[in-house]
PDB file of C-alpha atoms in Angstrom:
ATOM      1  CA  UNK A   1      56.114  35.859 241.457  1.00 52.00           C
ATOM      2  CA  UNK A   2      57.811  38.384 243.681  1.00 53.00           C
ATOM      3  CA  UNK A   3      56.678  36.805 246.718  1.00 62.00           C
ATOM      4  CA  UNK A   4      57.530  33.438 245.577  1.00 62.00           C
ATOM      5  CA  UNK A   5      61.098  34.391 244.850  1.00 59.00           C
ATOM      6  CA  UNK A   6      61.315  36.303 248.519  1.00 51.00           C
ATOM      7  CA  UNK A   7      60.325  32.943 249.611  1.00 54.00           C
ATOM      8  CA  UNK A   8      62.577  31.445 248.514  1.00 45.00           C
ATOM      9  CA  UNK A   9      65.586  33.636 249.031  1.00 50.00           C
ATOM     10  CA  UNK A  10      64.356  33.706 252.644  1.00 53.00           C
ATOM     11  CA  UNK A  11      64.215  29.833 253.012  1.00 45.00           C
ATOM     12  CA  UNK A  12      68.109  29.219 251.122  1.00 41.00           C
ATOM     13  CA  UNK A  13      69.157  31.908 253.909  1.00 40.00           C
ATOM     14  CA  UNK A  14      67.822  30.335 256.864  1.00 49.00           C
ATOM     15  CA  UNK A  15      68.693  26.870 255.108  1.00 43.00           C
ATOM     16  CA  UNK A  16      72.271  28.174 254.733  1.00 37.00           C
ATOM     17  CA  UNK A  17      72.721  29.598 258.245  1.00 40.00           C
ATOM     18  CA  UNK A  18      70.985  26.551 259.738  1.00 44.00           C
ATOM     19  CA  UNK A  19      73.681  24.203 258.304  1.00 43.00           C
ATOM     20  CA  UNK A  20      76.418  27.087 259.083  1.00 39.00           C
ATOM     21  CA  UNK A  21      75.589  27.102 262.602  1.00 40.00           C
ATOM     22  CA  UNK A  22      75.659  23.460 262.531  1.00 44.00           C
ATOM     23  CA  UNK A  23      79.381  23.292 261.121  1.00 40.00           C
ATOM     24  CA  UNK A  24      80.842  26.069 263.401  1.00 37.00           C
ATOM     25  CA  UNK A  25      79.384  25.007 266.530  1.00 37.00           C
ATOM     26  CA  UNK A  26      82.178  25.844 269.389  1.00 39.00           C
ATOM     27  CA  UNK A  27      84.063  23.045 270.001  1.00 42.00           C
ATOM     28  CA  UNK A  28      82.988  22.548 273.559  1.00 49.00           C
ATOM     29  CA  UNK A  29      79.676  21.155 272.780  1.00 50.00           C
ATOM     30  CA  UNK A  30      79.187  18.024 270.649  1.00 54.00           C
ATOM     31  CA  UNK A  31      75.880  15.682 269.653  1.00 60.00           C
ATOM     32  CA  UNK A  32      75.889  14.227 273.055  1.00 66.00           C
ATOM     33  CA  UNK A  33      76.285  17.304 275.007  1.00 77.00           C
ATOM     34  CA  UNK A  34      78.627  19.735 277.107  1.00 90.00           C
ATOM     35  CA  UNK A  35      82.488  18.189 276.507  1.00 94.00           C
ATOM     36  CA  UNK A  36      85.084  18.239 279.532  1.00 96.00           C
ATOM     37  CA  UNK A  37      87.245  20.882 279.012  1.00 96.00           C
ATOM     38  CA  UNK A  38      90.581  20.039 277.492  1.00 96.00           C
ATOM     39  CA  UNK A  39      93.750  20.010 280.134  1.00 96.00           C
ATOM     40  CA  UNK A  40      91.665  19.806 283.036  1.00 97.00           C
ATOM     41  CA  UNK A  41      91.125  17.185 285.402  1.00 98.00           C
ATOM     42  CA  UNK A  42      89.101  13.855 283.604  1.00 98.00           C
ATOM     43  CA  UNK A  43      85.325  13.361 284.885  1.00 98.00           C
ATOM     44  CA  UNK A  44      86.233  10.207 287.336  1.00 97.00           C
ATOM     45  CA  UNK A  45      84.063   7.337 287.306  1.00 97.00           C
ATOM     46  CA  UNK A  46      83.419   4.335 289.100  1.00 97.00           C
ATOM     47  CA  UNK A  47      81.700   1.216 286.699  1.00 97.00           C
ATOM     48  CA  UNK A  48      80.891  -1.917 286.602  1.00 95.00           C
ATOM     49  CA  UNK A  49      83.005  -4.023 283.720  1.00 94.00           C
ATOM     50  CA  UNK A  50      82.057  -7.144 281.844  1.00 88.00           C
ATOM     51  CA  UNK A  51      85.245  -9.445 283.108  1.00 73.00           C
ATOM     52  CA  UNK A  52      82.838 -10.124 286.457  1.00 68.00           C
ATOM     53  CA  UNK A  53      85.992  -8.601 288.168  1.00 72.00           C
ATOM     54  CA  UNK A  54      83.679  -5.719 290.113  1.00 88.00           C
ATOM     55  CA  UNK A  55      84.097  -2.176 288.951  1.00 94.00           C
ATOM     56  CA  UNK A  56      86.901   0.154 287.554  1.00 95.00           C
ATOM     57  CA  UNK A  57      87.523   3.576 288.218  1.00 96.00           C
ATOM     58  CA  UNK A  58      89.495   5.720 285.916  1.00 97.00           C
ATOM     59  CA  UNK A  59      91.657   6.526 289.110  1.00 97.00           C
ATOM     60  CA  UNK A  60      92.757   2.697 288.890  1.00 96.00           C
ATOM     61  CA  UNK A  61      94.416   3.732 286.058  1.00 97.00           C
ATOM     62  CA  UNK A  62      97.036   6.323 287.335  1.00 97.00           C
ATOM     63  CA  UNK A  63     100.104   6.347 286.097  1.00 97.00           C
ATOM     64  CA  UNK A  64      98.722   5.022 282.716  1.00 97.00           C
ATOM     65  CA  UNK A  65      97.521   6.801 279.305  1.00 98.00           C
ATOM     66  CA  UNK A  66      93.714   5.994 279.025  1.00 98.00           C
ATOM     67  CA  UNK A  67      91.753   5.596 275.669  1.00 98.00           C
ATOM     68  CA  UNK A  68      88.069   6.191 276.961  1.00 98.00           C
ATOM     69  CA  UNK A  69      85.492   5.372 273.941  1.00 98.00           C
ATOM     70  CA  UNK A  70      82.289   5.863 274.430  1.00 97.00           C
ATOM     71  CA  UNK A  71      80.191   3.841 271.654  1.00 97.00           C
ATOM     72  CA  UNK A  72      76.174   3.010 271.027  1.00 96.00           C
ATOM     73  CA  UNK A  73      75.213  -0.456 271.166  1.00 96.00           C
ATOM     74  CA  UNK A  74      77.474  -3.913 271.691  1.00 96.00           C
ATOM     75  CA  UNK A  75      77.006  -6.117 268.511  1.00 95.00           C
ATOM     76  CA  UNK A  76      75.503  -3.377 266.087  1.00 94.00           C
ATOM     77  CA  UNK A  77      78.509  -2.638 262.857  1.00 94.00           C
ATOM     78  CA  UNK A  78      79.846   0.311 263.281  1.00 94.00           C
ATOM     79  CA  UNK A  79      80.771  -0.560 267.092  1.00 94.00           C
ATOM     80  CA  UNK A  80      81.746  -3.938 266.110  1.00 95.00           C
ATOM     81  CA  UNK A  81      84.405  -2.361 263.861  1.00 96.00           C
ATOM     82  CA  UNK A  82      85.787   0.034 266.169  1.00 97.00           C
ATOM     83  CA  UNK A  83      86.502  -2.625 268.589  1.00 97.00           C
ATOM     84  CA  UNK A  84      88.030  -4.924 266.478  1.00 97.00           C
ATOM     85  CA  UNK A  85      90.362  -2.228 265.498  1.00 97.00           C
ATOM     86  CA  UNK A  86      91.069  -1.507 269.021  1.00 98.00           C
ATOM     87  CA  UNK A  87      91.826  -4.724 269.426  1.00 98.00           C
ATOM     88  CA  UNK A  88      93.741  -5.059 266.784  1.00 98.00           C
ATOM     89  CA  UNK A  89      95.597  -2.312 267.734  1.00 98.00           C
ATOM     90  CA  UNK A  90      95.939  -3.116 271.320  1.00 98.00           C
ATOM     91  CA  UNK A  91      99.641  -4.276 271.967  1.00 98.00           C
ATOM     92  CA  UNK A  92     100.829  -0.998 270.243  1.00 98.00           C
ATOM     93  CA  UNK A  93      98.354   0.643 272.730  1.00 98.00           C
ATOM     94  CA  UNK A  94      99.751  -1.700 275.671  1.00 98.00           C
ATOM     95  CA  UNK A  95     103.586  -0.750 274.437  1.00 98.00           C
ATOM     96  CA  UNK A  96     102.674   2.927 275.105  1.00 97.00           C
ATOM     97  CA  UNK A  97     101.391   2.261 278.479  1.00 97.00           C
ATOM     98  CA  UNK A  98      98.066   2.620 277.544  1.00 98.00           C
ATOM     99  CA  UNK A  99      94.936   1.319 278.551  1.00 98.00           C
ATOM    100  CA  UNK A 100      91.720   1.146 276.156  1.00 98.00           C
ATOM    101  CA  UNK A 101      88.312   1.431 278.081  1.00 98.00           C
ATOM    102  CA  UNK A 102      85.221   1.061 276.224  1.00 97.00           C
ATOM    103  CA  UNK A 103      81.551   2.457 277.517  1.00 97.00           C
ATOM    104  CA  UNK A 104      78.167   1.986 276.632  1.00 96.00           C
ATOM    105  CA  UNK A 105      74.928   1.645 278.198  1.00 95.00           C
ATOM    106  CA  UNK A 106      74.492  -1.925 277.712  1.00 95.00           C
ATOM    107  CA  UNK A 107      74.729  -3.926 280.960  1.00 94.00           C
ATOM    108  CA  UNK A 108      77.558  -6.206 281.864  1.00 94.00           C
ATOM    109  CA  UNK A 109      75.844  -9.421 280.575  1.00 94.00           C
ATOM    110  CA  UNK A 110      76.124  -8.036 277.090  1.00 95.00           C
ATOM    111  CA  UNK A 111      79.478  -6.498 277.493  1.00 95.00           C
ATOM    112  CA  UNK A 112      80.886 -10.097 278.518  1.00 94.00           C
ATOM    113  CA  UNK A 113      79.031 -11.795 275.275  1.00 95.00           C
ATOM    114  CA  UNK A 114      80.016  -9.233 273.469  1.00 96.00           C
ATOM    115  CA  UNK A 115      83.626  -9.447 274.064  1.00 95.00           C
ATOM    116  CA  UNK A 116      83.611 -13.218 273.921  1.00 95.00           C
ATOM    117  CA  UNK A 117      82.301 -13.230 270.680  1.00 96.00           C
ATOM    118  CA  UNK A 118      85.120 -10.236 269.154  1.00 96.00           C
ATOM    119  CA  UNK A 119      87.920 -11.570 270.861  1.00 96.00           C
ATOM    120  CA  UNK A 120      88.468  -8.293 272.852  1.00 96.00           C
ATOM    121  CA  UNK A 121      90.842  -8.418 275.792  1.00 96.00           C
ATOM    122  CA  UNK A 122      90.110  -4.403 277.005  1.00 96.00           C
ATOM    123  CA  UNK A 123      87.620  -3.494 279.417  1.00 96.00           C
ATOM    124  CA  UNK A 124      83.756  -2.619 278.561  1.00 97.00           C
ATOM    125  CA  UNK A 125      82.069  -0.694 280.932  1.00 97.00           C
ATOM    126  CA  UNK A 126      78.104  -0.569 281.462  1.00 96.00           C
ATOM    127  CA  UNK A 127      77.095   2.883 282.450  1.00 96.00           C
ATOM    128  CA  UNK A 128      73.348   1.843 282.457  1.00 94.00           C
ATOM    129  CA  UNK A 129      72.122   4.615 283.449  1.00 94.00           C
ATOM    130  CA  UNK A 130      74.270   7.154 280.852  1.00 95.00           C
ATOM    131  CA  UNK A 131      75.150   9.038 284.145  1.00 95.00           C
ATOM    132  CA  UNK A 132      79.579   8.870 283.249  1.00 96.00           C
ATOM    133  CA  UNK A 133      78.571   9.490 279.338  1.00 96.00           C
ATOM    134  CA  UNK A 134      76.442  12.736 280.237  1.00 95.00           C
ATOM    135  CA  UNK A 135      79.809  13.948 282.273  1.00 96.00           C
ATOM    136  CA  UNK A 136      81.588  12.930 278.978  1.00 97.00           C
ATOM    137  CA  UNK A 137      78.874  14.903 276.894  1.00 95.00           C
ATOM    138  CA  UNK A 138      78.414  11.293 275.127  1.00 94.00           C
ATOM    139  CA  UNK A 139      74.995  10.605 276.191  1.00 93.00           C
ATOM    140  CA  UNK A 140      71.779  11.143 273.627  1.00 90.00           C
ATOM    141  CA  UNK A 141      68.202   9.560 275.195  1.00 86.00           C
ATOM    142  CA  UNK A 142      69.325   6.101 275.705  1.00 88.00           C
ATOM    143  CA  UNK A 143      72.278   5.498 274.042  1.00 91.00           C
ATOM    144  CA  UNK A 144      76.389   6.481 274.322  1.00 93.00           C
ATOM    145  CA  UNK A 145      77.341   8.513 271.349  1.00 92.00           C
ATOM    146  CA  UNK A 146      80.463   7.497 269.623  1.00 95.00           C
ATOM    147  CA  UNK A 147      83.011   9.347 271.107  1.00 96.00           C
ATOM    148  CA  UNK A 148      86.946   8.859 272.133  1.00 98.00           C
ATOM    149  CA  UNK A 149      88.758  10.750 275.117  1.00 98.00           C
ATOM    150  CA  UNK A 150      92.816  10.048 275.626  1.00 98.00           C
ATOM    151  CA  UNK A 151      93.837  11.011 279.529  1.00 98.00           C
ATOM    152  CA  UNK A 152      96.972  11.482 280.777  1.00 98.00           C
ATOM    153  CA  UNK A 153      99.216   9.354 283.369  1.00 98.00           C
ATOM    154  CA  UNK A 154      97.454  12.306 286.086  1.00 97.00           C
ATOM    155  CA  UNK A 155      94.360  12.144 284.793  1.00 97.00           C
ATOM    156  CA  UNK A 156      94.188  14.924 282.978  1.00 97.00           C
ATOM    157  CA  UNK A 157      91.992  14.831 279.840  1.00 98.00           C
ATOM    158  CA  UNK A 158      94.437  15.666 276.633  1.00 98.00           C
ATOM    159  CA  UNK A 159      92.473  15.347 273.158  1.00 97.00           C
ATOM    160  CA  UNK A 160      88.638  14.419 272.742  1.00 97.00           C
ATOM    161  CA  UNK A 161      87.366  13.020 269.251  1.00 96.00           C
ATOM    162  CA  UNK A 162      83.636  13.991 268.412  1.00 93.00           C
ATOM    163  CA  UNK A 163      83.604  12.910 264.943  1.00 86.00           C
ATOM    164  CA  UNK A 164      84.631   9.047 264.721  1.00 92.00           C
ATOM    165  CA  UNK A 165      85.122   6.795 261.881  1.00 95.00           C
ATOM    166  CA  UNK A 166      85.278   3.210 263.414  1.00 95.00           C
ATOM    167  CA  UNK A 167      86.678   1.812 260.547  1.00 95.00           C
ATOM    168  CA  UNK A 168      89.903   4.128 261.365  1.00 96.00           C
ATOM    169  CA  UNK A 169      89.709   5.407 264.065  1.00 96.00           C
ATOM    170  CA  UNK A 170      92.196   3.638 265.981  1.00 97.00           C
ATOM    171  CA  UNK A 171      94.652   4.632 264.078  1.00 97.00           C
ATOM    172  CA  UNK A 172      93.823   8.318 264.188  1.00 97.00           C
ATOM    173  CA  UNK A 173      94.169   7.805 268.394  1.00 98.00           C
ATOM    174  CA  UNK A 174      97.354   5.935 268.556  1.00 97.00           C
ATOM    175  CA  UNK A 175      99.202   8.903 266.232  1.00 97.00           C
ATOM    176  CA  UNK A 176      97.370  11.405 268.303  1.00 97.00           C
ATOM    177  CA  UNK A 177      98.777   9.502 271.470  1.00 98.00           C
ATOM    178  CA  UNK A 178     102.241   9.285 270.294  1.00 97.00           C
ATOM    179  CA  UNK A 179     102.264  12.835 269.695  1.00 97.00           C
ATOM    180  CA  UNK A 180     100.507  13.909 273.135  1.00 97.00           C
ATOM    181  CA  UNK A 181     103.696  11.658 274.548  1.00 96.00           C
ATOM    182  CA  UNK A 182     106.065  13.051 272.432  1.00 94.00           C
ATOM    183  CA  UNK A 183     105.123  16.737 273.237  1.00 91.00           C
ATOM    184  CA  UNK A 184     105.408  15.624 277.311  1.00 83.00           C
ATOM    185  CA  UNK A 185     108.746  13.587 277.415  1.00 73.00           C
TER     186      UNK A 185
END
């Protein structure tokens, strides 16, 4: 009986610490990896987008406020809902001279039927080979993981979201964007 109950206090200790850990990981690492640090200089990239219009690089988009999401799969529900709420959202986005990027592994071909059938009128980017997601610390195996990074008219990477609710999250971006504005004007 004694050994049974030292057992168990032994396994609701290591069951406790386990899940401890878990919650107050440091910030700078996430599911998908190592995160960019915060005020420093945005990983650039160079991909290929789904409008058959070549490739974009995030230094295209100097001068601008970029929303960079990084999601899992075109056409599954979760990332269906977060980008029809960044589309939604996407004149309020435009009106803060803002650009929203989306990234995933899927190739262009998908991206373009994708966004045909949701309406979207932002960017997707295929990063086929996860190599811009593992610089966001967004990549797992195969797959993007849902992450959201806003970047400054420099290029300077201001807030990073590891823990995303697609069904809201757009609007948890654009207040976080007004306020990254507010706090530089």
């Amino acid at each position: 009986m004694t050994s049974r109950r030292h057992f168990l206090t032994i396994l609701f200790a290591s069951c406790f610490a386990f899940i401890s850990w878990l919650n107050f990981a440091p910030a700078a690492n996430a599911l998908g990896g190592k995160l960019p640090p915060i005020n420093q200089p945005a990983p650039e990239f160079t991909l290929p987008t789904n409008s058959g219009e070549g490739k974009l690089s995030l230094s295209d988009y100097r001068g601008q406020w970029v929303v960079l999401y990084f999601y899992p799969k075109d056409f599954t529900p979760g990332c269906t809902i977060e980008a029809r709420r960044f589309q939604q959202d996407l004149p309020k986005y435009l009106e803060k001279n803002a650009q929203v990027i989306g990234v995933s592994a899927d190739d262009v071909n998908s991206h373009a039927e994708f966004c045909d059938s949701q309406g979207l009128k932002f960017p997707l980017l295929a990063d086929t080979t996860g190599a811009v997601s593992k610089a966001y610390g967004s990549w797992m195996s195969f797959v993007s993981v849902r992450h959201t990074f806003i970047i400054d008219p420099q290029g300077i990477l201001r807030e990073t979201f590891v823990k995303v609710n697609p069904a809201i999250h757009s609007q948890e971006v654009l207040a976080r964007l007004e306020e990254l504005q507010q706090a530089t004007s």
